[in-house]
Amino acid sequence: MAINKTAYHSIKKELDLQEVLLVAVSKTKPVEDILELYNLGHRDFGENYVQELLEKAKQLPNDIRWHFIGHLQTNKVKLIVSFVQLIHGVDSLKLLKEINKEAGKSGRIVDCLLQVHIAQEETKFGFDEKELNDVQMSGYANVQIKGLMGMASFTDDMDKVRTEFRNLKNLFDKQAQLQTSNFKPQILSVGMSSDYKIAIEEGSNMVRIGSLLFGTRG
Ligand SMILES: *Cc1c(COP(=O)(O)O)cnc(C)c1O
């Protein structure tokens, strides 16, 4: 399997113009594919399983910025906290506390995004608005909350997706006004292969794209 270089160049150009950061989601794809994209100058990659991330990270150049985009279990935090660039899916206070603790042990301040529950489905993880306000008030010295992350409902109804993204952007703007020392929302991580254009129209400034670059996953 090879990467789609044409798609990469055109998406990258489109995103650069709009000052949106591209996280290339390389989950399930081999290190050779990641290297191909790396050799085109790309550095931000997203993975969603801890073991897979560790395996890949040790085989690949260490100037790659690894984004953890999946559901992170608290007992795995210590495995990635020393090197991860940004943890996108912080979906509970318990997880945030664990990251804070382990970050402290490794002498780092770890950048995180709080995952917000925007989809109507019950299965998605994340905070609601009230919980976000509580998190904001709680100061954790070793985490820096850089913004919010969300995933739309799994649906073909793009109007519904757009509405969910819009609601998240409104929430993001509200949160951004209430900055505290470790809560400074600047990043809004929304949008994947199927909906990134809508996400950007609705204010996203970081998209996580996998299959358009690496091909569909088996
Ligand atoms: C897999 C994944 C993506 C990328 O999905 P594509 O449809 O392949 O672009 C983005 N975000 C998260 C959280 C993912 O797990």
Short mmCIF file of C-alpha atoms and ligand atoms in Angstrom, two decimals:
data_model
loop_
_atom_site.label_atom_id
_atom_site.label_comp_id
_atom_site.label_asym_id
_atom_site.label_seq_id
_atom_site.Cartn_x
_atom_site.Cartn_y
_atom_site.Cartn_z
CA MET A 1 0.00 0.00 0.00
CA ALA A 2 1.29 3.41 -0.93
CA ILE A 3 0.09 6.77 0.18
CA ASN A 4 -1.89 9.10 -2.05
CA LYS A 5 0.65 11.86 -2.68
CA THR A 6 -1.63 13.83 -4.96
CA ALA A 7 -4.31 13.94 -2.28
CA TYR A 8 -1.73 14.92 0.32
CA HIS A 9 -0.40 17.84 -1.70
CA SER A 10 -3.82 19.19 -2.54
CA ILE A 11 -5.22 18.81 0.98
CA LYS A 12 -2.07 20.31 2.50
CA LYS A 13 -2.25 23.31 0.19
CA GLU A 14 -5.94 23.82 0.93
CA LEU A 15 -5.35 23.61 4.69
CA ASP A 16 -2.26 25.85 4.68
CA LEU A 17 -4.25 28.59 2.97
CA GLN A 18 -6.80 28.44 5.76
CA GLU A 19 -4.21 28.03 8.54
CA VAL A 20 -5.60 24.66 9.54
CA LEU A 21 -3.20 22.04 10.89
CA LEU A 22 -3.29 18.61 9.32
CA VAL A 23 -2.88 15.59 11.57
CA ALA A 24 -2.26 12.58 9.32
CA VAL A 25 -4.03 9.66 10.94
CA SER A 26 -1.79 6.66 10.37
CA LYS A 27 -3.53 4.08 12.56
CA THR A 28 -3.32 0.51 11.20
CA LYS A 29 -0.92 1.69 8.46
CA PRO A 30 2.70 0.48 8.25
CA VAL A 31 5.72 2.57 9.16
CA GLU A 32 6.74 2.62 5.48
CA ASP A 33 3.64 4.66 4.67
CA ILE A 34 4.36 7.07 7.49
CA LEU A 35 7.92 7.48 6.24
CA GLU A 36 6.67 8.29 2.76
CA LEU A 37 4.64 11.16 4.14
CA TYR A 38 7.50 12.12 6.44
CA ASN A 39 9.78 12.36 3.43
CA LEU A 40 7.38 14.86 1.89
CA GLY A 41 7.97 16.99 4.98
CA HIS A 42 5.02 15.98 7.09
CA ARG A 43 5.56 15.76 10.85
CA ASP A 44 2.17 15.57 12.59
CA PHE A 45 0.78 12.05 12.83
CA GLY A 46 -2.16 10.68 14.77
CA GLU A 47 -2.55 7.24 16.34
CA ASN A 48 -5.30 5.83 18.51
CA TYR A 49 -3.82 2.71 20.10
CA VAL A 50 -1.05 3.02 22.66
CA GLN A 51 0.80 -0.19 21.76
CA GLU A 52 0.74 0.62 18.07
CA LEU A 53 1.99 4.14 18.73
CA LEU A 54 4.88 2.84 20.86
CA GLU A 55 5.87 0.29 18.22
CA LYS A 56 5.88 2.89 15.48
CA ALA A 57 7.50 5.67 17.46
CA LYS A 58 10.57 3.57 18.21
CA GLN A 59 11.06 2.75 14.52
CA LEU A 60 10.56 6.25 13.17
CA PRO A 61 12.44 9.57 13.33
CA ASN A 62 12.09 11.29 16.68
CA ASP A 63 11.11 14.66 15.29
CA ILE A 64 7.68 13.28 14.45
CA ARG A 65 4.97 14.99 16.48
CA TRP A 66 2.69 12.22 17.70
CA HIS A 67 -0.93 13.06 18.39
CA PHE A 68 -2.89 10.62 20.48
CA ILE A 69 -6.42 10.76 19.09
CA GLY A 70 -8.12 7.70 20.57
CA HIS A 71 -9.77 6.84 23.84
CA LEU A 72 -6.88 6.73 26.31
CA GLN A 73 -7.10 4.35 29.25
CA THR A 74 -5.73 5.75 32.49
CA ASN A 75 -3.37 2.80 33.00
CA LYS A 76 -1.69 3.56 29.63
CA VAL A 77 -1.05 7.25 30.24
CA LYS A 78 2.41 6.68 31.67
CA LEU A 79 3.54 4.93 28.48
CA ILE A 80 3.11 7.95 26.21
CA VAL A 81 3.25 10.99 28.43
CA SER A 82 7.01 11.51 28.08
CA PHE A 83 6.91 12.15 24.33
CA VAL A 84 3.38 12.76 23.05
CA GLN A 85 2.76 16.11 21.33
CA LEU A 86 -0.95 16.49 22.03
CA ILE A 87 -3.58 14.24 23.60
CA HIS A 88 -6.81 14.97 21.71
CA GLY A 89 -9.40 12.84 23.42
CA VAL A 90 -9.31 13.69 27.12
CA ASP A 91 -12.80 12.62 28.03
CA SER A 92 -12.92 12.47 31.82
CA LEU A 93 -11.62 14.26 34.87
CA LYS A 94 -10.10 10.99 36.03
CA LEU A 95 -8.00 10.81 32.85
CA LEU A 96 -6.97 14.45 33.11
CA LYS A 97 -5.79 13.90 36.69
CA GLU A 98 -3.79 10.87 35.65
CA ILE A 99 -2.12 12.78 32.81
CA ASN A 100 -1.31 15.57 35.25
CA LYS A 101 0.27 13.12 37.69
CA GLU A 102 2.33 11.25 35.10
CA ALA A 103 3.37 14.44 33.31
CA GLY A 104 4.68 15.71 36.62
CA LYS A 105 6.75 12.56 37.08
CA SER A 106 8.36 12.97 33.68
CA GLY A 107 8.92 16.67 34.21
CA ARG A 108 6.73 17.81 31.35
CA ILE A 109 3.72 19.96 30.81
CA VAL A 110 1.51 17.95 28.47
CA ASP A 111 -0.82 19.61 26.00
CA CYS A 112 -4.36 18.22 25.95
CA LEU A 113 -7.67 18.80 24.24
CA LEU A 114 -10.91 18.09 26.04
CA GLN A 115 -13.24 15.89 24.08
CA VAL A 116 -16.73 17.27 23.94
CA HIS A 117 -19.78 15.13 23.48
CA ILE A 118 -21.43 16.63 20.39
CA ALA A 119 -22.91 13.59 18.68
CA GLN A 120 -26.38 12.46 19.55
CA GLU A 121 -25.23 8.86 19.89
CA GLU A 122 -24.84 7.63 23.43
CA THR A 123 -21.67 5.72 22.67
CA LYS A 124 -19.37 8.68 22.17
CA PHE A 125 -17.12 9.71 25.06
CA GLY A 126 -16.68 13.24 26.27
CA PHE A 127 -17.63 16.19 28.45
CA ASP A 128 -20.76 18.28 28.34
CA GLU A 129 -20.80 22.04 28.85
CA LYS A 130 -21.26 22.00 32.61
CA GLU A 131 -18.43 19.54 33.11
CA LEU A 132 -16.19 21.71 30.93
CA ASN A 133 -16.75 24.63 33.23
CA ASP A 134 -15.80 22.50 36.22
CA VAL A 135 -12.61 21.38 34.53
CA GLN A 136 -11.74 24.95 33.74
CA MET A 137 -11.89 25.87 37.37
CA SER A 138 -9.64 23.04 38.44
CA GLY A 139 -5.97 23.94 38.11
CA TYR A 140 -3.56 21.20 37.09
CA ALA A 141 0.05 22.31 36.99
CA ASN A 142 1.32 19.72 34.51
CA VAL A 143 -1.34 19.87 31.85
CA GLN A 144 -2.08 22.68 29.48
CA ILE A 145 -5.56 22.48 28.03
CA LYS A 146 -5.15 23.82 24.52
CA GLY A 147 -8.67 23.45 23.27
CA LEU A 148 -11.48 21.12 22.37
CA MET A 149 -11.96 18.08 20.20
CA GLY A 150 -15.15 16.58 18.86
CA MET A 151 -16.58 13.96 16.56
CA ALA A 152 -19.87 14.26 14.77
CA SER A 153 -22.56 11.61 14.70
CA PHE A 154 -21.87 8.72 12.37
CA THR A 155 -24.32 9.69 9.64
CA ASP A 156 -24.65 10.70 5.99
CA ASP A 157 -26.80 13.64 7.03
CA MET A 158 -24.32 16.47 6.49
CA ASP A 159 -26.73 19.10 7.81
CA LYS A 160 -26.75 17.29 11.11
CA VAL A 161 -22.95 17.08 11.08
CA ARG A 162 -22.74 20.80 10.35
CA THR A 163 -25.10 21.63 13.22
CA GLU A 164 -23.05 19.56 15.64
CA PHE A 165 -19.83 21.29 14.52
CA ARG A 166 -21.48 24.67 14.85
CA ASN A 167 -22.62 23.91 18.38
CA LEU A 168 -19.10 22.89 19.29
CA LYS A 169 -17.66 26.10 17.83
CA ASN A 170 -20.09 28.15 19.91
CA LEU A 171 -19.03 26.30 23.00
CA PHE A 172 -15.36 26.77 22.07
CA ASP A 173 -15.86 30.53 21.69
CA LYS A 174 -17.53 30.72 25.09
CA GLN A 175 -14.77 28.71 26.72
CA ALA A 176 -12.11 30.80 25.01
CA GLN A 177 -13.40 33.89 26.80
CA LEU A 178 -13.03 32.30 30.22
CA GLN A 179 -9.33 31.57 30.02
CA THR A 180 -7.50 30.50 33.14
CA SER A 181 -3.79 29.86 33.59
CA ASN A 182 -3.84 26.29 32.34
CA PHE A 183 -6.96 26.51 30.19
CA LYS A 184 -6.31 28.46 27.03
CA PRO A 185 -8.50 27.23 24.22
CA GLN A 186 -6.80 27.91 20.87
CA ILE A 187 -7.18 24.60 19.11
CA LEU A 188 -10.44 23.21 17.80
CA SER A 189 -9.77 19.68 16.53
CA VAL A 190 -12.72 18.64 14.39
CA GLY A 191 -13.08 17.01 11.00
CA MET A 192 -12.02 13.75 9.39
CA SER A 193 -11.81 12.54 5.78
CA SER A 194 -15.56 12.62 5.24
CA ASP A 195 -16.37 15.93 6.89
CA TYR A 196 -13.24 18.07 7.19
CA LYS A 197 -14.43 20.68 4.69
CA ILE A 198 -17.60 21.25 6.69
CA ALA A 199 -15.60 21.29 9.90
CA ILE A 200 -13.32 24.03 8.57
CA GLU A 201 -16.29 26.08 7.36
CA GLU A 202 -17.59 25.80 10.91
CA GLY A 203 -14.38 27.00 12.52
CA SER A 204 -12.11 24.00 12.96
CA ASN A 205 -8.38 24.74 12.91
CA MET A 206 -7.06 21.18 13.23
CA VAL A 207 -8.29 18.24 11.20
CA ARG A 208 -7.50 14.54 11.59
CA ILE A 209 -7.38 12.87 8.20
CA GLY A 210 -6.59 9.21 7.59
CA SER A 211 -8.19 7.38 4.71
CA LEU A 212 -7.88 10.20 2.14
CA LEU A 213 -4.10 10.06 2.59
CA PHE A 214 -3.37 6.43 3.40
CA GLY A 215 -6.29 4.66 1.74
CA THR A 216 -9.16 2.91 3.44
CA ARG A 217 -8.46 0.67 6.41
CA GLY A 218 -9.13 -3.04 6.09
C1 LIG B 1 -9.61 7.16 12.54
C2 LIG B 1 -9.82 8.49 13.11
C3 LIG B 1 -9.77 9.65 12.29
C4 LIG B 1 -9.52 9.60 10.80
O1 LIG B 1 -10.56 9.02 10.11
P1 LIG B 1 -10.61 9.02 8.49
O2 LIG B 1 -12.03 8.84 8.20
O3 LIG B 1 -9.77 7.89 8.06
O4 LIG B 1 -10.07 10.33 8.03
C5 LIG B 1 -9.96 10.87 12.90
N1 LIG B 1 -10.19 10.99 14.21
C6 LIG B 1 -10.25 9.92 15.04
C7 LIG B 1 -10.51 10.12 16.48
C8 LIG B 1 -10.07 8.64 14.51
O5 LIG B 1 -10.13 7.58 15.33
#
